[in-house]
CSV table of N, CA and C in Angstrom, one decimal:
chain,number,residue,atom,x,y,z
A,1,ALA,N,4.5,-5.2,-4.6
A,1,ALA,CA,3.8,-5.5,-5.8
A,1,ALA,C,3.0,-4.3,-6.2
A,2,VAL,N,3.1,-4.0,-7.5
A,2,VAL,CA,2.3,-2.9,-8.1
A,2,VAL,C,0.8,-3.4,-8.3
A,3,VAL,N,0.7,-4.6,-8.9
A,3,VAL,CA,-0.6,-5.2,-9.1
A,3,VAL,C,-0.5,-6.7,-8.7
A,4,ARG,N,-1.5,-7.2,-8.0
A,4,ARG,CA,-1.6,-8.6,-7.7
A,4,ARG,C,-3.0,-9.0,-8.3
A,5,ASN,N,-3.0,-10.1,-9.0
A,5,ASN,CA,-4.2,-10.5,-9.7
A,5,ASN,C,-4.3,-12.1,-9.5
A,6,GLU,N,-4.2,-12.5,-8.2
A,6,GLU,CA,-4.1,-13.9,-7.9
A,6,GLU,C,-5.4,-14.6,-8.0
A,7,GLY,N,-5.4,-16.0,-8.1
A,7,GLY,CA,-6.5,-16.8,-8.0
A,7,GLY,C,-6.9,-17.3,-9.4
A,8,VAL,N,-7.8,-18.2,-9.5
A,8,VAL,CA,-8.3,-18.8,-10.7
A,8,VAL,C,-9.5,-18.0,-11.1
A,9,HIS,N,-9.5,-17.3,-12.3
A,9,HIS,CA,-10.6,-16.5,-12.8
A,9,HIS,C,-10.4,-16.2,-14.3
A,10,GLU,N,-11.4,-15.6,-14.9
A,10,GLU,CA,-11.4,-15.2,-16.3
A,10,GLU,C,-10.4,-14.1,-16.4
A,11,PRO,N,-9.9,-13.8,-17.6
A,11,PRO,CA,-9.1,-12.6,-17.8
A,11,PRO,C,-9.8,-11.3,-17.3
A,12,ARG,N,-9.1,-10.5,-16.6
A,12,ARG,CA,-9.6,-9.3,-16.0
A,12,ARG,C,-8.5,-8.2,-15.9
A,13,THR,N,-8.9,-7.0,-15.9
A,13,THR,CA,-8.0,-5.9,-15.8
A,13,THR,C,-7.8,-5.5,-14.3
A,14,ARG,N,-6.5,-5.3,-13.9
A,14,ARG,CA,-6.1,-4.8,-12.6
A,14,ARG,C,-5.2,-3.6,-12.9
A,15,VAL,N,-5.3,-2.6,-12.1
A,15,VAL,CA,-4.5,-1.4,-12.3
A,15,VAL,C,-3.8,-1.0,-11.1
A,16,GLY,N,-2.5,-0.6,-11.2
A,16,GLY,CA,-1.7,-0.1,-10.1
A,16,GLY,C,-0.7,0.8,-10.7
A,17,GLY,N,0.1,1.5,-9.9
A,17,GLY,CA,1.0,2.5,-10.5
A,17,GLY,C,2.1,2.8,-9.6
A,18,ARG,N,3.2,3.2,-10.2
A,18,ARG,CA,4.4,3.8,-9.5
A,18,ARG,C,5.0,4.8,-10.4
A,19,TYR,N,5.4,5.9,-9.7
A,19,TYR,CA,6.1,6.9,-10.5
A,19,TYR,C,7.6,6.6,-10.5
A,20,LEU,N,8.2,6.6,-11.7
A,20,LEU,CA,9.6,6.2,-11.9
A,20,LEU,C,10.4,7.4,-12.5
A,21,GLN,N,11.5,7.7,-11.9
A,21,GLN,CA,12.4,8.8,-12.5
A,21,GLN,C,13.0,8.2,-13.8
A,22,THR,N,13.4,9.1,-14.7
A,22,THR,CA,14.1,8.7,-15.9
A,22,THR,C,15.4,7.8,-15.5
A,23,GLY,N,15.6,6.7,-16.1
A,23,GLY,CA,16.7,5.9,-15.8
A,23,GLY,C,16.4,4.4,-15.9
A,24,TRP,N,17.3,3.6,-15.4
A,24,TRP,CA,17.1,2.1,-15.4
A,24,TRP,C,16.4,1.7,-14.2
A,25,HIS,N,15.5,0.7,-14.4
A,25,HIS,CA,14.7,0.2,-13.2
A,25,HIS,C,14.5,-1.3,-13.5
A,26,ALA,N,14.9,-2.1,-12.5
A,26,ALA,CA,14.7,-3.6,-12.6
A,26,ALA,C,13.2,-3.9,-12.3
A,27,ILE,N,12.6,-4.7,-13.1
A,27,ILE,CA,11.2,-5.1,-12.9
A,27,ILE,C,11.1,-6.6,-12.9
A,28,GLU,N,10.1,-7.1,-12.3
A,28,GLU,CA,9.8,-8.5,-12.3
A,28,GLU,C,8.3,-8.8,-12.6
A,29,ILE,N,8.0,-9.6,-13.6
A,29,ILE,CA,6.7,-9.9,-13.9
A,29,ILE,C,6.5,-11.4,-13.6
A,30,VAL,N,5.6,-11.8,-12.7
A,30,VAL,CA,5.4,-13.2,-12.3
A,30,VAL,C,4.0,-13.5,-12.9
A,31,TYR,N,4.0,-14.6,-13.6
A,31,TYR,CA,2.8,-15.1,-14.3
A,31,TYR,C,2.6,-16.5,-14.0
A,32,GLU,N,1.4,-16.9,-13.6
A,32,GLU,CA,1.1,-18.3,-13.3
A,32,GLU,C,-0.2,-18.7,-14.0
A,33,GLN,N,-0.2,-19.8,-14.7
A,33,GLN,CA,-1.4,-20.3,-15.5
A,33,GLN,C,-1.9,-21.6,-14.9
A,34,GLU,N,-3.2,-21.6,-14.5
A,34,GLU,CA,-3.8,-22.8,-14.0
A,34,GLU,C,-4.9,-23.3,-14.8
A,35,GLY,N,-4.7,-23.6,-16.1
A,35,GLY,CA,-5.7,-24.1,-17.0
A,35,GLY,C,-6.4,-23.0,-17.7
A,36,GLY,N,-7.3,-23.3,-18.6
A,36,GLY,CA,-8.0,-22.3,-19.4
A,36,GLY,C,-7.0,-21.6,-20.4
A,37,GLY,N,-7.5,-20.5,-21.0
A,37,GLY,CA,-6.7,-19.8,-22.0
A,37,GLY,C,-5.7,-19.0,-21.2
A,38,ALA,N,-4.5,-18.8,-21.9
A,38,ALA,CA,-3.5,-18.0,-21.3
A,38,ALA,C,-3.5,-16.5,-21.8
A,39,GLU,N,-3.4,-15.6,-20.9
A,39,GLU,CA,-3.5,-14.2,-21.3
A,39,GLU,C,-2.7,-13.3,-20.3
A,40,LEU,N,-1.8,-12.5,-20.8
A,40,LEU,CA,-1.0,-11.6,-20.0
A,40,LEU,C,-0.8,-10.3,-20.8
A,41,GLU,N,-1.1,-9.2,-20.3
A,41,GLU,CA,-0.9,-7.9,-21.0
A,41,GLU,C,-0.4,-6.9,-20.0
A,42,VAL,N,0.8,-6.3,-20.2
A,42,VAL,CA,1.3,-5.3,-19.3
A,42,VAL,C,1.4,-4.0,-20.0
A,43,THR,N,0.9,-3.0,-19.5
A,43,THR,CA,0.9,-1.6,-20.1
A,43,THR,C,1.7,-0.7,-19.2
A,44,TRP,N,2.1,0.4,-19.8
A,44,TRP,CA,2.7,1.5,-19.0
A,44,TRP,C,2.3,2.8,-19.7
A,45,ALA,N,2.5,3.9,-18.9
A,45,ALA,CA,2.1,5.2,-19.5
A,45,ALA,C,3.2,6.3,-19.1
A,46,PRO,N,3.8,6.9,-20.1
A,46,PRO,CA,4.7,8.0,-19.8
A,46,PRO,C,3.8,9.2,-19.2
A,47,PRO,N,4.4,10.1,-18.4
A,47,PRO,CA,3.6,11.2,-17.8
A,47,PRO,C,2.8,11.9,-18.9
A,48,GLY,N,1.5,12.1,-18.7
A,48,GLY,CA,0.7,12.9,-19.5
A,48,GLY,C,0.3,12.2,-20.8
A,49,GLN,N,0.6,10.9,-21.0
A,49,GLN,CA,0.3,10.2,-22.2
A,49,GLN,C,-0.6,8.9,-21.9
A,50,ALA,N,-1.2,8.4,-22.9
A,50,ALA,CA,-2.0,7.2,-22.8
A,50,ALA,C,-1.2,6.0,-22.6
A,51,ALA,N,-1.9,5.0,-21.9
A,51,ALA,CA,-1.2,3.7,-21.7
A,51,ALA,C,-0.9,3.0,-23.0
A,52,ARG,N,0.2,2.3,-23.0
A,52,ARG,CA,0.6,1.5,-24.2
A,52,ARG,C,1.2,0.2,-23.7
A,53,LEU,N,1.2,-0.8,-24.6
A,53,LEU,CA,1.8,-2.1,-24.2
A,53,LEU,C,3.3,-1.9,-23.8
A,54,LEU,N,3.7,-2.6,-22.8
A,54,LEU,CA,5.1,-2.6,-22.4
A,54,LEU,C,5.8,-3.6,-23.3
A,55,GLY,N,6.7,-3.0,-24.2
A,55,GLY,CA,7.3,-3.8,-25.3
A,55,GLY,C,8.7,-3.6,-25.4
A,56,PRO,N,9.3,-4.1,-26.5
A,56,PRO,CA,10.7,-4.1,-26.7
A,56,PRO,C,11.4,-2.7,-26.8
A,57,GLU,N,10.6,-1.7,-27.2
A,57,GLU,CA,11.1,-0.4,-27.3
A,57,GLU,C,11.6,0.2,-26.0
A,58,VAL,N,11.2,-0.4,-24.8
A,58,VAL,CA,11.6,0.1,-23.5
A,58,VAL,C,12.2,-1.0,-22.6
A,59,LEU,N,12.2,-2.2,-23.1
A,59,LEU,CA,12.8,-3.4,-22.4
A,59,LEU,C,14.1,-3.9,-22.9
A,60,TRP,N,15.0,-4.3,-22.1
A,60,TRP,CA,16.2,-5.0,-22.5
A,60,TRP,C,16.4,-6.1,-21.6
A,61,ALA,N,16.5,-7.3,-22.1
A,61,ALA,CA,16.7,-8.5,-21.3
A,61,ALA,C,18.1,-8.6,-20.8
A,62,LYS,N,18.3,-9.1,-19.6
A,62,LYS,CA,19.6,-9.2,-19.0
A,62,LYS,C,19.7,-10.5,-18.3
A,63,PRO,N,20.6,-11.4,-18.7
A,63,PRO,CA,20.7,-12.7,-18.1
A,63,PRO,C,20.8,-12.6,-16.6
A,64,PRO,N,20.3,-13.5,-15.8
A,64,PRO,CA,19.6,-14.8,-16.1
A,64,PRO,C,18.1,-14.7,-16.2
A,65,GLY,N,17.6,-13.7,-16.9
A,65,GLY,CA,16.1,-13.6,-17.0
A,65,GLY,C,15.5,-12.4,-16.4
A,66,SER,N,16.3,-11.5,-15.7
A,66,SER,CA,15.8,-10.3,-15.2
A,66,SER,C,15.6,-9.3,-16.4
A,67,ILE,N,14.7,-8.4,-16.2
A,67,ILE,CA,14.4,-7.4,-17.3
A,67,ILE,C,14.6,-6.0,-16.7
A,68,ASP,N,15.3,-5.2,-17.4
A,68,ASP,CA,15.5,-3.8,-17.0
A,68,ASP,C,14.5,-2.9,-17.8
A,69,LEU,N,14.0,-1.8,-17.2
A,69,LEU,CA,13.1,-0.9,-17.9
A,69,LEU,C,13.8,0.5,-17.9
A,70,TRP,N,13.9,1.0,-19.1
A,70,TRP,CA,14.5,2.3,-19.3
A,70,TRP,C,13.4,3.3,-19.6
A,71,ILE,N,13.2,4.3,-18.7
A,71,ILE,CA,12.2,5.3,-19.0
A,71,ILE,C,12.8,6.4,-19.8
A,72,LEU,N,12.3,6.6,-21.1
A,72,LEU,CA,12.9,7.5,-22.0
A,72,LEU,C,12.4,8.9,-21.9
A,73,GLU,N,11.2,9.0,-21.3
A,73,GLU,CA,10.5,10.3,-21.3
A,73,GLU,C,10.4,10.9,-19.9
């Protein structure tokens, strides 16, 4: 796990990291909600750049629900 943010709590930021070479990488995001408001935000940062939301410009869905990440930079 790069980040674990388990337990019942208010929304909070947790940070972790892995260096990835250019290319395809399978990722898995596991989210569990136990009441209260729902919030999940995943960010990534290309080398030497600011963090940005992990979004459709770098994600491609592949059945049956796995997601591949293509690092462009």
